[in-house]
Coordinates of C-alpha atoms in Angstrom, one line a residue:
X73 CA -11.7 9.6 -11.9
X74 CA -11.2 10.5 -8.3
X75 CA -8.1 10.1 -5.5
X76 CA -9.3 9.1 -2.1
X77 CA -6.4 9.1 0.7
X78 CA -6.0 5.7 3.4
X79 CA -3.3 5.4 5.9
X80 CA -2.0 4.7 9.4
X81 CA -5.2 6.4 11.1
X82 CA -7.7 3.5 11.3
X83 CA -11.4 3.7 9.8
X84 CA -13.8 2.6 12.7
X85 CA -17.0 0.7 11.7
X86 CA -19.8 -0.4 13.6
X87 CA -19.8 -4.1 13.9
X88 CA -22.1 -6.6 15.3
X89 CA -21.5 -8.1 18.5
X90 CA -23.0 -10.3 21.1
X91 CA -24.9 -8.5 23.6
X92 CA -23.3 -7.4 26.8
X93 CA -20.2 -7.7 25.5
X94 CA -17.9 -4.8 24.0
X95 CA -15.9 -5.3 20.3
X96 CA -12.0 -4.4 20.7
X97 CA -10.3 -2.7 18.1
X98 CA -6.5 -2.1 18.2
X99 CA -6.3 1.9 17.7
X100 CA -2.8 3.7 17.2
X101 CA -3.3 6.9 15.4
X102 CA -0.5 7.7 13.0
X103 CA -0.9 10.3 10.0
X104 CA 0.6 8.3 7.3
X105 CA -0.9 7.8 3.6
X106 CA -1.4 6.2 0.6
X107 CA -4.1 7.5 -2.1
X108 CA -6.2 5.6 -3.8
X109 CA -6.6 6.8 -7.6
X110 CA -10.0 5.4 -9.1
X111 CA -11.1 5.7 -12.8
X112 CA -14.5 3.5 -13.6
X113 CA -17.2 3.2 -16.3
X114 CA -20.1 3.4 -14.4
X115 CA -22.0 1.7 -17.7
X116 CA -19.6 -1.5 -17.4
X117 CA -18.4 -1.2 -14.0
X118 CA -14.8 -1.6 -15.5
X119 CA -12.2 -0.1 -13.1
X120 CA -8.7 0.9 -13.2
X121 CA -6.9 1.5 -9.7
X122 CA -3.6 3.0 -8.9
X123 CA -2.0 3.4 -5.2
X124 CA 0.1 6.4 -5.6
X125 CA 2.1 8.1 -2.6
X126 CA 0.8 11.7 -2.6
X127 CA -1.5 13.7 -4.8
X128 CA 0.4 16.3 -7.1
X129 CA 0.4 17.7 -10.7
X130 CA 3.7 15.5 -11.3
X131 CA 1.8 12.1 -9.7
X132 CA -1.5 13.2 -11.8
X133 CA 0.7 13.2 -15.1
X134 CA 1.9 9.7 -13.8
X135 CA -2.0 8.8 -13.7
X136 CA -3.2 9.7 -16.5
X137 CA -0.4 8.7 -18.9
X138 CA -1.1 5.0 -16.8
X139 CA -4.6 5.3 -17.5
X140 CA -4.5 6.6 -21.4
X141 CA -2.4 3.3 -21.6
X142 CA -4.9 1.0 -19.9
X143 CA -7.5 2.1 -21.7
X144 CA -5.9 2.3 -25.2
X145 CA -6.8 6.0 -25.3
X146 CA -5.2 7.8 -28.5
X147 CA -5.6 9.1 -32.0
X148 CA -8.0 6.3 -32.9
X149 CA -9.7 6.0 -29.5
X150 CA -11.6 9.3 -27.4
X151 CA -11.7 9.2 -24.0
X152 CA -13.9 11.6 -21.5
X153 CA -12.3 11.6 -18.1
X154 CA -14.8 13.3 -15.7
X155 CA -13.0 15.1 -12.8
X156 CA -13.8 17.5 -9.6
X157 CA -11.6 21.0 -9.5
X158 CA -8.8 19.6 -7.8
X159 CA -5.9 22.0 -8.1
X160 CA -3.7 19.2 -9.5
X161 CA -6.7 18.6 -12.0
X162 CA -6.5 21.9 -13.3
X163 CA -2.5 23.0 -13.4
X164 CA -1.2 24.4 -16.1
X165 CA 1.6 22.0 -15.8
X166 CA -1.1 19.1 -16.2
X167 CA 0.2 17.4 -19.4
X168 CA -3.5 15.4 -20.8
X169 CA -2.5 12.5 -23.5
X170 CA -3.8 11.9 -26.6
X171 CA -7.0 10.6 -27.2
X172 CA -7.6 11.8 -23.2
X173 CA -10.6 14.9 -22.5
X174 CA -10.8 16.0 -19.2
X175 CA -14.6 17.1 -18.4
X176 CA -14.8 19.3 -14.8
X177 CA -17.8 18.9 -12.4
X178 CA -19.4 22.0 -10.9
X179 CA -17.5 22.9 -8.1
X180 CA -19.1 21.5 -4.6
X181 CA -21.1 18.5 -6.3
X182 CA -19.5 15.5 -5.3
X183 CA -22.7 13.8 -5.7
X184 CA -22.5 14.2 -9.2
X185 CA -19.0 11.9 -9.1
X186 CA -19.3 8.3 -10.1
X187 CA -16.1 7.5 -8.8
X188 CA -17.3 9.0 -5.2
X189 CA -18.9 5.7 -4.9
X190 CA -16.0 3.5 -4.8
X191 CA -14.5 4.5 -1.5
X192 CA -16.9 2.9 0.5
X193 CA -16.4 -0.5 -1.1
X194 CA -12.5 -0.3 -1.3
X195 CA -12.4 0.8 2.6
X196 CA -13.5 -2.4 3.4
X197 CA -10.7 -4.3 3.3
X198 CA -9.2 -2.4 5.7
X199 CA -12.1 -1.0 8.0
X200 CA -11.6 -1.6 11.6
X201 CA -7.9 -3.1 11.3
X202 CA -4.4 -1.6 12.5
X203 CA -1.3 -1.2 10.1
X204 CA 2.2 -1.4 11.1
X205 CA 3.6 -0.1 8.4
X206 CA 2.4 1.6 4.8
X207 CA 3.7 -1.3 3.2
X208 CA 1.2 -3.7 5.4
X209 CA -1.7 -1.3 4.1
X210 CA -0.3 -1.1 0.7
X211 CA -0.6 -5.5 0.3
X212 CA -4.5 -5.3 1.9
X213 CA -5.5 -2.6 -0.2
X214 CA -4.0 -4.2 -3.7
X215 CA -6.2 -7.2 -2.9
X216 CA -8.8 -5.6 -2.0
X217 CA -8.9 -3.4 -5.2
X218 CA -8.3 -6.6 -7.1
X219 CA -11.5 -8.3 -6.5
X220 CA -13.4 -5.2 -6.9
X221 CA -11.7 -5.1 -10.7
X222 CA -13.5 -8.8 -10.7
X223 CA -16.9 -7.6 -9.0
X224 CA -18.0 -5.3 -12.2
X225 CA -21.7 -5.9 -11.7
X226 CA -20.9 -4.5 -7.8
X227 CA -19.4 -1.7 -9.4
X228 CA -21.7 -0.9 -12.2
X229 CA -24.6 -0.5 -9.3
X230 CA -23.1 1.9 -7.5
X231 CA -21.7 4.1 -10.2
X232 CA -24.1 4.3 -13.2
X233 CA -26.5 7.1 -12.3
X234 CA -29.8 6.9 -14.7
X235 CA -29.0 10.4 -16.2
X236 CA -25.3 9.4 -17.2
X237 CA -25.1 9.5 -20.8
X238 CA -24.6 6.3 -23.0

């Protein structure tokens, strides 16, 4: 599980272009966000997505009490949910559900973090384009997360590190 943030300010790619000529990309910088909230199986490549307004301990309790649901996580059912350090992973005030284990990474290893490798693939639906408006963002990025949700296979070989355990 892992929160990545997307907004107003545009992500530039590199694009291919006919030679001699110059690619034009509309660029108005406004610091305006959404966050991306990932959780994947790296063995299945299974994916649950949330677009959330801001990262907190409240919004986190929102999240995981989403997820535990998706998942069917409960008395009957364990779930390990592996996480970085984030102070809003770690509050206090963090209230875990049933069935729901949080496991914490070393600290500075984001390398080790399946979920790291999802940004990539759900920034390209809105690489290189402008946004009006959050609510413009918010429609691209919904589609975009919902063919990744049927593109497990994509998923699976990005996320499932050989030492992961079964």
């Amino acid at each position: 599980m892992d929160e990545h943030r997307i907004g107003l300010k545009p992500l530039l790619r590199r694009v291919w272009v006919r030679k001699g000529s110059r690619p034009r990309v509309i660029v108005q910088t406004r610091y305006q966000w959404l966050y991306v909230y990932g959780f994947v199986h790296p063995q299945t490549g299974r994916t649950e997505w949330l677009l959330l307004p801001t990262v907190t301990v409240a919004v986190m309790n929102l999240a995981l009490a989403h997820f535990a649901q998706a998942v069917g996580a409960g008395a009957s059912k364990q779930v390990v949910l592996v996480l970085d350090r984030a102070g809003w992973h770690s509050s206090p005030q963090l209230v875990v559900p049933e069935g729901l284990h949080l496991l914490f990474l070393p600290p500075y290893s984001p390398e080790l973090q399946p979920c790291e490798r999802l940004w990539p693939l759900s920034n390209e639906g809105v690489a290189n384009r402008s946004f009006h408006t959050l609510d413009d963002l918010e429609q691209v990025q919904v589609q975009r997360c919902q063919t990744l949700l049927n593109q497990p296979e994509c998923i699976r070989a990005v996320t499932s590190f050989q030492w992961w355990p079964d």
